[in-house]
Structures are given as structure tokens and as C-alpha cells.
mmCIF file with all atom_site columns, C-alpha atoms in Angstrom:
data_model
loop_
_atom_site.group_PDB
_atom_site.id
_atom_site.type_symbol
_atom_site.label_atom_id
_atom_site.label_alt_id
_atom_site.label_comp_id
_atom_site.label_asym_id
_atom_site.label_entity_id
_atom_site.label_seq_id
_atom_site.pdbx_PDB_ins_code
_atom_site.Cartn_x
_atom_site.Cartn_y
_atom_site.Cartn_z
_atom_site.occupancy
_atom_site.B_iso_or_equiv
_atom_site.pdbx_formal_charge
_atom_site.auth_seq_id
_atom_site.auth_comp_id
_atom_site.auth_asym_id
_atom_site.auth_atom_id
_atom_site.pdbx_PDB_model_num
ATOM 1   C CA . MET A 1 1   ? 0.000   0.000  0.000  1.00 0.00 ? 29  MET A CA 1
ATOM 2   C CA . SER A 1 2   ? 1.306   3.438  -0.905 1.00 0.00 ? 30  SER A CA 1
ATOM 3   C CA . HIS A 1 3   ? 1.181   6.169  1.704  1.00 0.00 ? 31  HIS A CA 1
ATOM 4   C CA . TYR A 1 4   ? 0.856   9.870  1.044  1.00 0.00 ? 32  TYR A CA 1
ATOM 5   C CA . TYR A 1 5   ? 3.698   10.563 3.484  1.00 0.00 ? 33  TYR A CA 1
ATOM 6   C CA . SER A 1 6   ? 6.626   8.189  3.379  1.00 0.00 ? 34  SER A CA 1
ATOM 7   C CA . ARG A 1 7   ? 9.926   8.408  5.234  1.00 0.00 ? 35  ARG A CA 1
ATOM 8   C CA . GLU A 1 8   ? 11.599  7.539  1.938  1.00 0.00 ? 36  GLU A CA 1
ATOM 9   C CA . ASP A 1 9   ? 10.419  10.896 0.551  1.00 0.00 ? 37  ASP A CA 1
ATOM 10  C CA . LEU A 1 10  ? 12.960  12.583 2.814  1.00 0.00 ? 38  LEU A CA 1
ATOM 11  C CA . ALA A 1 11  ? 15.706  11.178 0.572  1.00 0.00 ? 39  ALA A CA 1
ATOM 12  C CA . ALA A 1 12  ? 14.721  13.939 -1.889 1.00 0.00 ? 40  ALA A CA 1
ATOM 13  C CA . ILE A 1 13  ? 15.866  16.712 0.450  1.00 0.00 ? 41  ILE A CA 1
ATOM 14  C CA . PRO A 1 14  ? 19.346  16.937 -1.154 1.00 0.00 ? 42  PRO A CA 1
ATOM 15  C CA . GLU A 1 15  ? 17.641  17.594 -4.486 1.00 0.00 ? 43  GLU A CA 1
ATOM 16  C CA . LEU A 1 16  ? 15.603  20.378 -2.891 1.00 0.00 ? 44  LEU A CA 1
ATOM 17  C CA . VAL A 1 17  ? 18.756  21.837 -1.341 1.00 0.00 ? 45  VAL A CA 1
ATOM 18  C CA . LYS A 1 18  ? 20.269  22.121 -4.832 1.00 0.00 ? 46  LYS A CA 1
ATOM 19  C CA . GLN A 1 19  ? 17.378  24.384 -5.823 1.00 0.00 ? 47  GLN A CA 1
ATOM 20  C CA . ALA A 1 20  ? 18.301  27.000 -3.198 1.00 0.00 ? 48  ALA A CA 1
ATOM 21  C CA . PRO A 1 21  ? 21.703  26.087 -1.755 1.00 0.00 ? 49  PRO A CA 1
ATOM 22  C CA . GLN A 1 22  ? 22.442  29.344 0.058  1.00 0.00 ? 50  GLN A CA 1
ATOM 23  C CA . ALA A 1 23  ? 19.048  29.505 1.768  1.00 0.00 ? 51  ALA A CA 1
ATOM 24  C CA . ALA A 1 24  ? 19.180  25.779 2.587  1.00 0.00 ? 52  ALA A CA 1
ATOM 25  C CA . THR A 1 25  ? 22.635  26.146 4.136  1.00 0.00 ? 53  THR A CA 1
ATOM 26  C CA . SER A 1 26  ? 21.394  29.049 6.233  1.00 0.00 ? 54  SER A CA 1
ATOM 27  C CA . PHE A 1 27  ? 18.373  27.039 7.349  1.00 0.00 ? 55  PHE A CA 1
ATOM 28  C CA . PHE A 1 28  ? 20.421  23.976 8.327  1.00 0.00 ? 56  PHE A CA 1
ATOM 29  C CA . THR A 1 29  ? 22.905  26.152 10.218 1.00 0.00 ? 57  THR A CA 1
ATOM 30  C CA . PHE A 1 30  ? 20.024  27.764 12.106 1.00 0.00 ? 58  PHE A CA 1
ATOM 31  C CA . GLU A 1 31  ? 18.407  24.390 12.818 1.00 0.00 ? 59  GLU A CA 1
ATOM 32  C CA . LYS A 1 32  ? 21.678  22.926 14.073 1.00 0.00 ? 60  LYS A CA 1
ATOM 33  C CA . GLU A 1 33  ? 22.199  25.882 16.397 1.00 0.00 ? 61  GLU A CA 1
ATOM 34  C CA . ILE A 1 34  ? 18.704  25.530 17.842 1.00 0.00 ? 62  ILE A CA 1
ATOM 35  C CA . TYR A 1 35  ? 18.431  21.762 18.240 1.00 0.00 ? 63  TYR A CA 1
ATOM 36  C CA . HIS A 1 36  ? 21.961  20.606 18.830 1.00 0.00 ? 64  HIS A CA 1
ATOM 37  C CA . ALA A 1 37  ? 22.861  22.596 21.894 1.00 0.00 ? 65  ALA A CA 1
ATOM 38  C CA . ASP A 1 38  ? 21.430  23.498 25.249 1.00 0.00 ? 66  ASP A CA 1
ATOM 39  C CA . GLY A 1 39  ? 20.846  27.198 25.663 1.00 0.00 ? 67  GLY A CA 1
ATOM 40  C CA . ALA A 1 40  ? 18.481  28.996 27.966 1.00 0.00 ? 68  ALA A CA 1
ATOM 41  C CA . VAL A 1 41  ? 16.054  26.158 27.164 1.00 0.00 ? 69  VAL A CA 1
ATOM 42  C CA . PRO A 1 42  ? 17.353  22.605 27.646 1.00 0.00 ? 70  PRO A CA 1
ATOM 43  C CA . LEU A 1 43  ? 17.431  20.366 24.568 1.00 0.00 ? 71  LEU A CA 1
ATOM 44  C CA . LYS A 1 44  ? 14.825  17.979 26.017 1.00 0.00 ? 72  LYS A CA 1
ATOM 45  C CA . THR A 1 45  ? 12.400  20.886 26.475 1.00 0.00 ? 73  THR A CA 1
ATOM 46  C CA . LYS A 1 46  ? 13.100  22.126 22.941 1.00 0.00 ? 74  LYS A CA 1
ATOM 47  C CA . GLU A 1 47  ? 12.199  18.691 21.590 1.00 0.00 ? 75  GLU A CA 1
ATOM 48  C CA . LEU A 1 48  ? 8.937   18.683 23.561 1.00 0.00 ? 76  LEU A CA 1
ATOM 49  C CA . LEU A 1 49  ? 8.129   22.140 22.188 1.00 0.00 ? 77  LEU A CA 1
ATOM 50  C CA . ALA A 1 50  ? 8.922   20.876 18.690 1.00 0.00 ? 78  ALA A CA 1
ATOM 51  C CA . ILE A 1 51  ? 6.505   17.979 19.158 1.00 0.00 ? 79  ILE A CA 1
ATOM 52  C CA . ALA A 1 52  ? 3.712   20.379 20.110 1.00 0.00 ? 80  ALA A CA 1
ATOM 53  C CA . VAL A 1 53  ? 4.466   22.698 17.177 1.00 0.00 ? 81  VAL A CA 1
ATOM 54  C CA . ALA A 1 54  ? 4.715   19.751 14.761 1.00 0.00 ? 82  ALA A CA 1
ATOM 55  C CA . HIS A 1 55  ? 1.208   18.718 15.735 1.00 0.00 ? 83  HIS A CA 1
ATOM 56  C CA . VAL A 1 56  ? -0.127  22.235 15.180 1.00 0.00 ? 84  VAL A CA 1
ATOM 57  C CA . THR A 1 57  ? 1.599   22.494 11.776 1.00 0.00 ? 85  THR A CA 1
ATOM 58  C CA . GLY A 1 58  ? 0.597   18.931 10.916 1.00 0.00 ? 86  GLY A CA 1
ATOM 59  C CA . CYS A 1 59  ? 4.034   17.711 9.839  1.00 0.00 ? 87  CYS A CA 1
ATOM 60  C CA . PRO A 1 60  ? 4.305   13.922 10.166 1.00 0.00 ? 88  PRO A CA 1
ATOM 61  C CA . TYR A 1 61  ? 8.048   14.012 9.481  1.00 0.00 ? 89  TYR A CA 1
ATOM 62  C CA . CYS A 1 62  ? 8.619   16.453 12.334 1.00 0.00 ? 90  CYS A CA 1
ATOM 63  C CA . ILE A 1 63  ? 6.354   14.499 14.658 1.00 0.00 ? 91  ILE A CA 1
ATOM 64  C CA . ASP A 1 64  ? 8.318   11.321 13.950 1.00 0.00 ? 92  ASP A CA 1
ATOM 65  C CA . THR A 1 65  ? 11.743  12.913 14.278 1.00 0.00 ? 93  THR A CA 1
ATOM 66  C CA . HIS A 1 66  ? 11.090  14.976 17.389 1.00 0.00 ? 94  HIS A CA 1
ATOM 67  C CA . VAL A 1 67  ? 9.233   12.197 19.231 1.00 0.00 ? 95  VAL A CA 1
ATOM 68  C CA . GLN A 1 68  ? 12.156  9.852  18.614 1.00 0.00 ? 96  GLN A CA 1
ATOM 69  C CA . ARG A 1 69  ? 14.664  12.490 19.771 1.00 0.00 ? 97  ARG A CA 1
ATOM 70  C CA . TYR A 1 70  ? 12.544  13.290 22.827 1.00 0.00 ? 98  TYR A CA 1
ATOM 71  C CA . ARG A 1 71  ? 12.283  9.633  23.786 1.00 0.00 ? 99  ARG A CA 1
ATOM 72  C CA . ALA A 1 72  ? 16.056  9.228  23.407 1.00 0.00 ? 100 ALA A CA 1
ATOM 73  C CA . LEU A 1 73  ? 16.476  12.116 25.866 1.00 0.00 ? 101 LEU A CA 1
ATOM 74  C CA . GLY A 1 74  ? 14.329  10.291 28.442 1.00 0.00 ? 102 GLY A CA 1
ATOM 75  C CA . GLY A 1 75  ? 10.942  11.758 27.576 1.00 0.00 ? 103 GLY A CA 1
ATOM 76  C CA . THR A 1 76  ? 7.785   9.779  28.189 1.00 0.00 ? 104 THR A CA 1
ATOM 77  C CA . MET A 1 77  ? 4.692   9.207  26.078 1.00 0.00 ? 105 MET A CA 1
ATOM 78  C CA . GLU A 1 78  ? 2.613   10.773 28.852 1.00 0.00 ? 106 GLU A CA 1
ATOM 79  C CA . GLU A 1 79  ? 4.630   13.992 28.501 1.00 0.00 ? 107 GLU A CA 1
ATOM 80  C CA . VAL A 1 80  ? 4.246   13.881 24.723 1.00 0.00 ? 108 VAL A CA 1
ATOM 81  C CA . MET A 1 81  ? 0.479   13.485 25.018 1.00 0.00 ? 109 MET A CA 1
ATOM 82  C CA . GLU A 1 82  ? 0.204   16.327 27.498 1.00 0.00 ? 110 GLU A CA 1
ATOM 83  C CA . ALA A 1 83  ? 2.238   18.582 25.173 1.00 0.00 ? 111 ALA A CA 1
ATOM 84  C CA . VAL A 1 84  ? -0.035  17.632 22.270 1.00 0.00 ? 112 VAL A CA 1
ATOM 85  C CA . LEU A 1 85  ? -3.101  18.463 24.347 1.00 0.00 ? 113 LEU A CA 1
ATOM 86  C CA . VAL A 1 86  ? -1.573  21.804 25.355 1.00 0.00 ? 114 VAL A CA 1
ATOM 87  C CA . ALA A 1 87  ? -1.003  22.524 21.644 1.00 0.00 ? 115 ALA A CA 1
ATOM 88  C CA . ALA A 1 88  ? -4.571  21.515 20.795 1.00 0.00 ? 116 ALA A CA 1
ATOM 89  C CA . SER A 1 89  ? -6.018  23.652 23.571 1.00 0.00 ? 117 SER A CA 1
ATOM 90  C CA . THR A 1 90  ? -3.870  26.636 22.623 1.00 0.00 ? 118 THR A CA 1
ATOM 91  C CA . GLN A 1 91  ? -4.808  26.339 18.961 1.00 0.00 ? 119 GLN A CA 1
ATOM 92  C CA . ALA A 1 92  ? -8.487  26.019 19.837 1.00 0.00 ? 120 ALA A CA 1
ATOM 93  C CA . GLY A 1 93  ? -8.206  29.021 22.145 1.00 0.00 ? 121 GLY A CA 1
ATOM 94  C CA . ALA A 1 94  ? -6.643  31.050 19.336 1.00 0.00 ? 122 ALA A CA 1
ATOM 95  C CA . VAL A 1 95  ? -9.491  30.121 17.013 1.00 0.00 ? 123 VAL A CA 1
ATOM 96  C CA . LEU A 1 96  ? -12.053 31.076 19.642 1.00 0.00 ? 124 LEU A CA 1
ATOM 97  C CA . SER A 1 97  ? -10.389 34.378 20.515 1.00 0.00 ? 125 SER A CA 1
ATOM 98  C CA . HIS A 1 98  ? -10.132 35.254 16.828 1.00 0.00 ? 126 HIS A CA 1
ATOM 99  C CA . ALA A 1 99  ? -13.911 34.934 16.674 1.00 0.00 ? 127 ALA A CA 1
ATOM 100 C CA . THR A 1 100 ? -13.888 38.442 18.131 1.00 0.00 ? 128 THR A CA 1
ATOM 101 C CA . GLN A 1 101 ? -12.767 39.517 14.642 1.00 0.00 ? 129 GLN A CA 1
ATOM 102 C CA . ALA A 1 102 ? -15.810 37.825 13.148 1.00 0.00 ? 130 ALA A CA 1
ATOM 103 C CA . LEU A 1 103 ? -18.060 39.571 15.666 1.00 0.00 ? 131 LEU A CA 1
ATOM 104 C CA . ALA A 1 104 ? -16.474 42.949 14.912 1.00 0.00 ? 132 ALA A CA 1
ATOM 105 C CA . ALA A 1 105 ? -16.829 42.413 11.146 1.00 0.00 ? 133 ALA A CA 1
ATOM 106 C CA . PHE A 1 106 ? -20.446 41.378 11.561 1.00 0.00 ? 134 PHE A CA 1
ATOM 107 C CA . GLN A 1 107 ? -21.171 44.442 13.658 1.00 0.00 ? 135 GLN A CA 1
ATOM 108 C CA . ARG A 1 108 ? -19.388 46.744 11.163 1.00 0.00 ? 136 ARG A CA 1
ATOM 109 C CA . ALA A 1 109 ? -21.507 45.286 8.360  1.00 0.00 ? 137 ALA A CA 1
ATOM 110 C CA . GLU A 1 110 ? -24.679 46.109 10.326 1.00 0.00 ? 138 GLU A CA 1
ATOM 111 C CA . HIS A 1 111 ? -23.708 49.788 10.445 1.00 0.00 ? 139 HIS A CA 1
ATOM 112 C CA . LYS A 1 112 ? -22.588 50.223 6.829  1.00 0.00 ? 140 LYS A CA 1
ATOM 113 C CA . SER A 1 113 ? -24.653 52.245 4.452  1.00 0.00 ? 141 SER A CA 1
ATOM 114 C CA . GLY A 1 114 ? -25.728 50.757 1.132  1.00 0.00 ? 142 GLY A CA 1
ATOM 115 C CA . THR A 1 115 ? -23.064 52.806 -0.687 1.00 0.00 ? 143 THR A CA 1
ATOM 116 C CA . ASP A 1 116 ? -20.110 51.291 1.148  1.00 0.00 ? 144 ASP A CA 1
ATOM 117 C CA . LYS A 1 117 ? -17.882 49.075 -0.923 1.00 0.00 ? 145 LYS A CA 1
ATOM 118 C CA . THR A 1 118 ? -17.471 45.504 0.289  1.00 0.00 ? 146 THR A CA 1
ATOM 119 C CA . PRO A 1 119 ? -13.834 44.923 1.332  1.00 0.00 ? 147 PRO A CA 1
ATOM 120 C CA . GLU A 1 120 ? -11.784 42.387 -0.589 1.00 0.00 ? 148 GLU A CA 1
ATOM 121 C CA . CYS A 1 121 ? -10.047 39.478 1.039  1.00 0.00 ? 149 CYS A CA 1
ATOM 122 C CA . PHE A 1 122 ? -6.276  39.410 0.705  1.00 0.00 ? 150 PHE A CA 1
ATOM 123 C CA . CYS A 1 123 ? -5.786  35.819 1.811  1.00 0.00 ? 151 CYS A CA 1
#
């Protein structure tokens, strides 16, 4: 059975790097600095943060990589699950709080005169 996401797809990264070598080198240097050293935030905590972010961004490659790294650093599945639930709650909270924008737009539309031009969406 073929899967949409396959670990083997990651073998194509060197080909992608060739398309933008300077930017790719800068990215990998940045990534190495962040994930390969303890700073103000310990590496184990960084990996747990990465797991939460990977779930919000929906990247299966990142989920796989960061969970494996986190486990190797002594992390537990219970901690992973709690981080995922924190990410889910935070994302849901952001969606809910952004509903204030919908309310404001709805209320602005109530007060517009018939001659007002409807705004265009830029997204």
C-alpha cells in the first residue's frame, strides 16, 4: 500500500537543497544551532516544544523525528500526550479568541450604508 507521506520521501531533500543552496545552508545552520545545543532552554524541552508545534503544523516528518529524539532524551509518552493536548487547547483558544474579529466584522456590516464598498479578502 502506498502512503501519502513516506519516510523515503525525505531522501529527496538533497535535491531540494540544490534548488536553493544558500538559503538551505542558512536554514540547516540555524536548525543545528537551535536543536543541537542546550541554551536557555534545555534540549529535552526544545524537543517537547517541537513535538507540540509539529502537531499544530501537521508535519508527520517532524512528529516522527522529534518524538524519537525526545524519547532518546528520556521523555515519556505521557509527557508527549500532554504537550499535544496543550497545543490543541492553545490552537483552539486562538481560534475562539479570533472569533472576536468575526463579531467585529459582523457588527461593522450592520452599520454600513448601502453605498459602502465591500472589502476584498487578501488571503
